[in-house]
Structure formats: C-alpha cells, structure tokens
mmCIF file of C-alpha atoms in Angstrom:
data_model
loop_
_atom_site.group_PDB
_atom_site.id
_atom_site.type_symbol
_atom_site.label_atom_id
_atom_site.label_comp_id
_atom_site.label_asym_id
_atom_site.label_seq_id
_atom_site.Cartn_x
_atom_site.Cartn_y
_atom_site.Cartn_z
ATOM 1 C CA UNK X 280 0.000 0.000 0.000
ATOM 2 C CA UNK X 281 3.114 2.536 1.068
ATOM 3 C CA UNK X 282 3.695 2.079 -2.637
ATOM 4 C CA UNK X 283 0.779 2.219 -4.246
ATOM 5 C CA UNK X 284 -0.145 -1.621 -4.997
ATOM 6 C CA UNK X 285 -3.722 -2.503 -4.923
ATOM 7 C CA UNK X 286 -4.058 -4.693 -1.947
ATOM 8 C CA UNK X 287 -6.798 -7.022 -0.826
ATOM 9 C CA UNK X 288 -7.445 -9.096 1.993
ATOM 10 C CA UNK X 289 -9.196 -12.688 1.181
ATOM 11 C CA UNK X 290 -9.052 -16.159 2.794
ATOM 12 C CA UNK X 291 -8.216 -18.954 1.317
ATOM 13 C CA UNK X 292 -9.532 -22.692 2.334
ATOM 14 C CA UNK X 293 -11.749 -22.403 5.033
ATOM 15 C CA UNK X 294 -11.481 -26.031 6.220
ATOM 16 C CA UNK X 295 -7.554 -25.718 6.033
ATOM 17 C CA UNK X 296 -6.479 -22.129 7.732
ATOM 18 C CA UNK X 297 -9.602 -22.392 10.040
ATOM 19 C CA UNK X 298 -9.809 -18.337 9.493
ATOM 20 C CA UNK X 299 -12.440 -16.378 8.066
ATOM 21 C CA UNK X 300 -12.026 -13.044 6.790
ATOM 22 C CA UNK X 301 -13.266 -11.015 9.781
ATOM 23 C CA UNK X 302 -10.385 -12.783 11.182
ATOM 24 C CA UNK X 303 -7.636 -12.023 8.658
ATOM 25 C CA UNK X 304 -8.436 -8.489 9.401
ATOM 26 C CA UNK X 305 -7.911 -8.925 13.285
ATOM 27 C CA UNK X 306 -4.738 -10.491 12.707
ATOM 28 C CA UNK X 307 -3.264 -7.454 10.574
ATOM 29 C CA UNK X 308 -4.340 -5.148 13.284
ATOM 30 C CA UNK X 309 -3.364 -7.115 16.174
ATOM 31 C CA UNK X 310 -0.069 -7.305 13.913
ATOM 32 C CA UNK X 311 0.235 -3.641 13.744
ATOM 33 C CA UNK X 312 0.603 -4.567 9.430
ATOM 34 C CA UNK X 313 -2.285 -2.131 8.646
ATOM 35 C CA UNK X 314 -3.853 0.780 10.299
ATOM 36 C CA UNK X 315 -8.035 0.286 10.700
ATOM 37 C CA UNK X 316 -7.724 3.568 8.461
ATOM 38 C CA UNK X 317 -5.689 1.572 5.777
ATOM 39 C CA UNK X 318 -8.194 -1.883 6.371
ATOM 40 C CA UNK X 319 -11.099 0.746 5.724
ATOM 41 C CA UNK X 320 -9.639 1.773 2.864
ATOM 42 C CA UNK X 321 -9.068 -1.768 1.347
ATOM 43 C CA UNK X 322 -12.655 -2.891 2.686
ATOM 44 C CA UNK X 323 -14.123 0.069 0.686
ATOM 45 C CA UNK X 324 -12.074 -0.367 -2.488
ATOM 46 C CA UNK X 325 -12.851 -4.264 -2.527
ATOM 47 C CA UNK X 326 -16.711 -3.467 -2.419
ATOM 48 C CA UNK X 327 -16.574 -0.676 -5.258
ATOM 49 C CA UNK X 328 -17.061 2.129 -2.989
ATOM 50 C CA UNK X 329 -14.399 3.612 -2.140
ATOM 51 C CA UNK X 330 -10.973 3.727 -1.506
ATOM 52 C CA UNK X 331 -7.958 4.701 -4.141
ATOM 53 C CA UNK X 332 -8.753 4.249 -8.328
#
C-alpha cells in the first residue's frame, strides 16, 4: 500500500487455515501490518465504494 499496490485481503480454504475473513483483518491489526484507516480503505475499495482508483 506505502507504494501504491492494490491490496486485498481474502481467505483462502476455510477447512484448512480455520480463518475467516473477519479474522484475517484482526490479525493485521493485532499485527500492527495495517492501520483500521488503511483496512477501511481496502474494505471500501474491494466493495466498489471507495478507496484509491
């Protein structure tokens, strides 16, 4: 994101990670990777409304 690549946040195999996407969110918080500002941003910009071009 610091360099302007698109990101998204998405899970992979439910059964295999055990982590839904609510959860991959957490973690990058609780990781201090990604500001809630910044996981806003991607939410908005992965639903169309919002978010950078």
């Amino acid at each position: 994101m610091e360099n302007g690549v698109r990101v998204t946040i998405n899970t992979d195999d439910l059964l295999i990670f055990d982590s839904t996407i609510e959860n991959e969110y957490l973690k990058l918080y609780r990781a201090g990777t990604l500001s809630v500002d910044q996981l806003d941003e991607i939410r908005r910009a992965g639903l169309g409304s919002g978010g950078r071009p």
